Amino acid sequence: MRKTRVMVWNENIHERESEKIREIYPSGIHEAIAEGLRECDSFDVKTATMDMPEYGLDQNTLENTDVLIWWSHLAHAQIPDEVAERVRTRVLDGMGFIVLHSSHLCKPFVKLMGTCCRSKWRENDEKERIWIIEPAHPIAHGLPEFIELPCEETYGERFEIPTPDELVFVSWFSGGEVFRSGACWKRGLGKIFYFRPGHEAYPTFYREDIRQVLKNAADWAKPSCGPKPTLGNVKTPYENVKLVDRSDEFHP
Ligand code: ZN
């Protein structure tokens, strides 16, 4: 069986522009995330950043990606609509999509959700306790009852997302807020997981428990290689609708 091709994409701006953030993530947040995933032999892990040609998200790269992990904060609006649409289409075709922290406002995620995806937030060095509320879910594999982060950015409800298909984690913050912090959706043939922690000012992506979540999530989100829907024999009144046979994809 071939390895799951995982790409970690990062806007990579805070790390270049802020000495304080660069001290935490000297090779960028993407490399810290990739380092954790590379502990797993079943993944072939690559990274890409926004300063690459085509924003690191050209068609060929996406077609050779099984699971895309995304971190962004400052540059959501800099991603052209056609690039966001390319990512969205690949998710509908079966690519897994893991959306981290402030990436809840990135264009491909907002397009896939169909809602505003805004939330309450506060930078106040508060404690976050992530409760694993679905211990039998594959993303919860090997985790304790809760994960406690001594300092993180605070997010709060209401988080403007469609009701998740599965809610795996709920966070509590010492300031009093709660937040749906680990949420799953299916869109088309693709699986999507939103995971809340990972503010750039904290070393969250070096933690073993957080890395375990990302490994579990990448494994869960990979294309299932189940039968592709074939619609060619369906009689439809929509004469101009073109039906694409994608039955060969994801069948290595
Ligand atoms: Zn943040």
mmCIF file with all atom_site columns, N, CA and C and ligand atoms in Angstrom, residues 14 71-73 101-103 121-123 152-155 196-202, ligand 1:
data_model
loop_
_atom_site.group_PDB
_atom_site.id
_atom_site.type_symbol
_atom_site.label_atom_id
_atom_site.label_alt_id
_atom_site.label_comp_id
_atom_site.label_asym_id
_atom_site.label_entity_id
_atom_site.label_seq_id
_atom_site.pdbx_PDB_ins_code
_atom_site.Cartn_x
_atom_site.Cartn_y
_atom_site.Cartn_z
_atom_site.occupancy
_atom_site.B_iso_or_equiv
_atom_site.pdbx_formal_charge
_atom_site.auth_seq_id
_atom_site.auth_comp_id
_atom_site.auth_asym_id
_atom_site.auth_atom_id
_atom_site.pdbx_PDB_model_num
ATOM   1  N  N  . HIS A 1 14  ? 4.276   35.336 9.959  1.00 0.00 ? 14  HIS A N  1
ATOM   2  C  CA . HIS A 1 14  ? 4.691   35.689 11.323 1.00 0.00 ? 14  HIS A CA 1
ATOM   3  C  C  . HIS A 1 14  ? 6.149   35.288 11.563 1.00 0.00 ? 14  HIS A C  1
ATOM   4  N  N  . TRP A 1 71  ? -2.297  26.190 7.571  1.00 0.00 ? 71  TRP A N  1
ATOM   5  C  CA . TRP A 1 71  ? -2.185  27.185 8.641  1.00 0.00 ? 71  TRP A CA 1
ATOM   6  C  C  . TRP A 1 71  ? -2.092  28.577 8.003  1.00 0.00 ? 71  TRP A C  1
ATOM   7  N  N  . SER A 1 72  ? -2.995  29.460 8.345  1.00 0.00 ? 72  SER A N  1
ATOM   8  C  CA . SER A 1 72  ? -2.891  30.852 7.881  1.00 0.00 ? 72  SER A CA 1
ATOM   9  C  C  . SER A 1 72  ? -3.574  31.766 8.876  1.00 0.00 ? 72  SER A C  1
ATOM   10 N  N  . HIS A 1 73  ? -3.217  33.053 8.789  1.00 0.00 ? 73  HIS A N  1
ATOM   11 C  CA . HIS A 1 73  ? -3.781  34.040 9.705  1.00 0.00 ? 73  HIS A CA 1
ATOM   12 C  C  . HIS A 1 73  ? -3.901  35.413 9.027  1.00 0.00 ? 73  HIS A C  1
ATOM   13 N  N  . HIS A 1 101 ? -6.374  26.245 13.627 1.00 0.00 ? 101 HIS A N  1
ATOM   14 C  CA . HIS A 1 101 ? -6.393  27.508 14.361 1.00 0.00 ? 101 HIS A CA 1
ATOM   15 C  C  . HIS A 1 101 ? -7.039  28.634 13.542 1.00 0.00 ? 101 HIS A C  1
ATOM   16 N  N  . SER A 1 102 ? -6.309  29.735 13.307 1.00 0.00 ? 102 SER A N  1
ATOM   17 C  CA . SER A 1 102 ? -6.891  30.901 12.634 1.00 0.00 ? 102 SER A CA 1
ATOM   18 C  C  . SER A 1 102 ? -7.236  30.640 11.171 1.00 0.00 ? 102 SER A C  1
ATOM   19 N  N  . SER A 1 103 ? -6.900  29.483 10.663 1.00 0.00 ? 103 SER A N  1
ATOM   20 C  CA . SER A 1 103 ? -7.262  29.132 9.280  1.00 0.00 ? 103 SER A CA 1
ATOM   21 C  C  . SER A 1 103 ? -8.761  28.924 9.118  1.00 0.00 ? 103 SER A C  1
ATOM   22 N  N  . TRP A 1 121 ? -12.533 35.887 20.022 1.00 0.00 ? 121 TRP A N  1
ATOM   23 C  CA . TRP A 1 121 ? -11.134 35.558 20.309 1.00 0.00 ? 121 TRP A CA 1
ATOM   24 C  C  . TRP A 1 121 ? -10.522 36.611 21.235 1.00 0.00 ? 121 TRP A C  1
ATOM   25 N  N  . ARG A 1 122 ? -9.446  36.185 21.925 1.00 0.00 ? 122 ARG A N  1
ATOM   26 C  CA . ARG A 1 122 ? -8.762  37.084 22.866 1.00 0.00 ? 122 ARG A CA 1
ATOM   27 C  C  . ARG A 1 122 ? -7.357  36.520 23.095 1.00 0.00 ? 122 ARG A C  1
ATOM   28 N  N  . GLU A 1 123 ? -6.342  37.372 23.012 1.00 0.00 ? 123 GLU A N  1
ATOM   29 C  CA . GLU A 1 123 ? -4.970  36.943 23.334 1.00 0.00 ? 123 GLU A CA 1
ATOM   30 C  C  . GLU A 1 123 ? -4.677  37.360 24.763 1.00 0.00 ? 123 GLU A C  1
ATOM   31 N  N  . GLU A 1 152 ? -2.639  29.480 25.683 1.00 0.00 ? 152 GLU A N  1
ATOM   32 C  CA . GLU A 1 152 ? -3.047  29.524 24.268 1.00 0.00 ? 152 GLU A CA 1
ATOM   33 C  C  . GLU A 1 152 ? -3.880  30.782 24.062 1.00 0.00 ? 152 GLU A C  1
ATOM   34 N  N  . GLU A 1 153 ? -4.118  31.103 22.805 1.00 0.00 ? 153 GLU A N  1
ATOM   35 C  CA . GLU A 1 153 ? -5.078  32.139 22.490 1.00 0.00 ? 153 GLU A CA 1
ATOM   36 C  C  . GLU A 1 153 ? -6.468  31.600 22.831 1.00 0.00 ? 153 GLU A C  1
ATOM   37 N  N  . THR A 1 154 ? -7.342  32.466 23.314 1.00 0.00 ? 154 THR A N  1
ATOM   38 C  CA . THR A 1 154 ? -8.710  32.062 23.652 1.00 0.00 ? 154 THR A CA 1
ATOM   39 C  C  . THR A 1 154 ? -9.631  32.276 22.460 1.00 0.00 ? 154 THR A C  1
ATOM   40 N  N  . TYR A 1 155 ? -10.397 31.256 22.125 1.00 0.00 ? 155 TYR A N  1
ATOM   41 C  CA . TYR A 1 155 ? -11.491 31.398 21.162 1.00 0.00 ? 155 TYR A CA 1
ATOM   42 C  C  . TYR A 1 155 ? -12.787 31.135 21.922 1.00 0.00 ? 155 TYR A C  1
ATOM   43 N  N  . ARG A 1 196 ? -8.600  23.558 16.652 1.00 0.00 ? 196 ARG A N  1
ATOM   44 C  CA . ARG A 1 196 ? -8.453  24.940 17.101 1.00 0.00 ? 196 ARG A CA 1
ATOM   45 C  C  . ARG A 1 196 ? -7.062  25.408 17.536 1.00 0.00 ? 196 ARG A C  1
ATOM   46 N  N  . PRO A 1 197 ? -6.280  24.614 18.336 1.00 0.00 ? 197 PRO A N  1
ATOM   47 C  CA . PRO A 1 197 ? -5.040  25.179 18.882 1.00 0.00 ? 197 PRO A CA 1
ATOM   48 C  C  . PRO A 1 197 ? -4.007  25.501 17.800 1.00 0.00 ? 197 PRO A C  1
ATOM   49 N  N  . GLY A 1 198 ? -2.952  26.195 18.241 1.00 0.00 ? 198 GLY A N  1
ATOM   50 C  CA . GLY A 1 198 ? -1.843  26.453 17.322 1.00 0.00 ? 198 GLY A CA 1
ATOM   51 C  C  . GLY A 1 198 ? -1.601  27.912 17.029 1.00 0.00 ? 198 GLY A C  1
ATOM   52 N  N  . HIS A 1 199 ? -1.860  28.784 18.033 1.00 0.00 ? 199 HIS A N  1
ATOM   53 C  CA . HIS A 1 199 ? -1.510  30.199 17.863 1.00 0.00 ? 199 HIS A CA 1
ATOM   54 C  C  . HIS A 1 199 ? 0.002   30.323 17.718 1.00 0.00 ? 199 HIS A C  1
ATOM   55 N  N  . GLU A 1 200 ? 0.439   31.238 16.857 1.00 0.00 ? 200 GLU A N  1
ATOM   56 C  CA . GLU A 1 200 ? 1.865   31.315 16.486 1.00 0.00 ? 200 GLU A CA 1
ATOM   57 C  C  . GLU A 1 200 ? 2.782   31.656 17.668 1.00 0.00 ? 200 GLU A C  1
ATOM   58 N  N  . ALA A 1 201 ? 2.247   32.287 18.711 1.00 0.00 ? 201 ALA A N  1
ATOM   59 C  CA . ALA A 1 201 ? 3.090   32.757 19.815 1.00 0.00 ? 201 ALA A CA 1
ATOM   60 C  C  . ALA A 1 201 ? 3.372   31.680 20.860 1.00 0.00 ? 201 ALA A C  1
ATOM   61 N  N  . TYR A 1 202 ? 2.829   30.468 20.658 1.00 0.00 ? 202 TYR A N  1
ATOM   62 C  CA . TYR A 1 202 ? 3.027   29.381 21.630 1.00 0.00 ? 202 TYR A CA 1
ATOM   63 C  C  . TYR A 1 202 ? 3.593   28.143 20.929 1.00 0.00 ? 202 TYR A C  1
HETATM 64 ZN ZN . ZN  B 2 .   ? -3.976  32.963 16.720 1.00 0.00 ? 1   ZN  B ZN 1
#
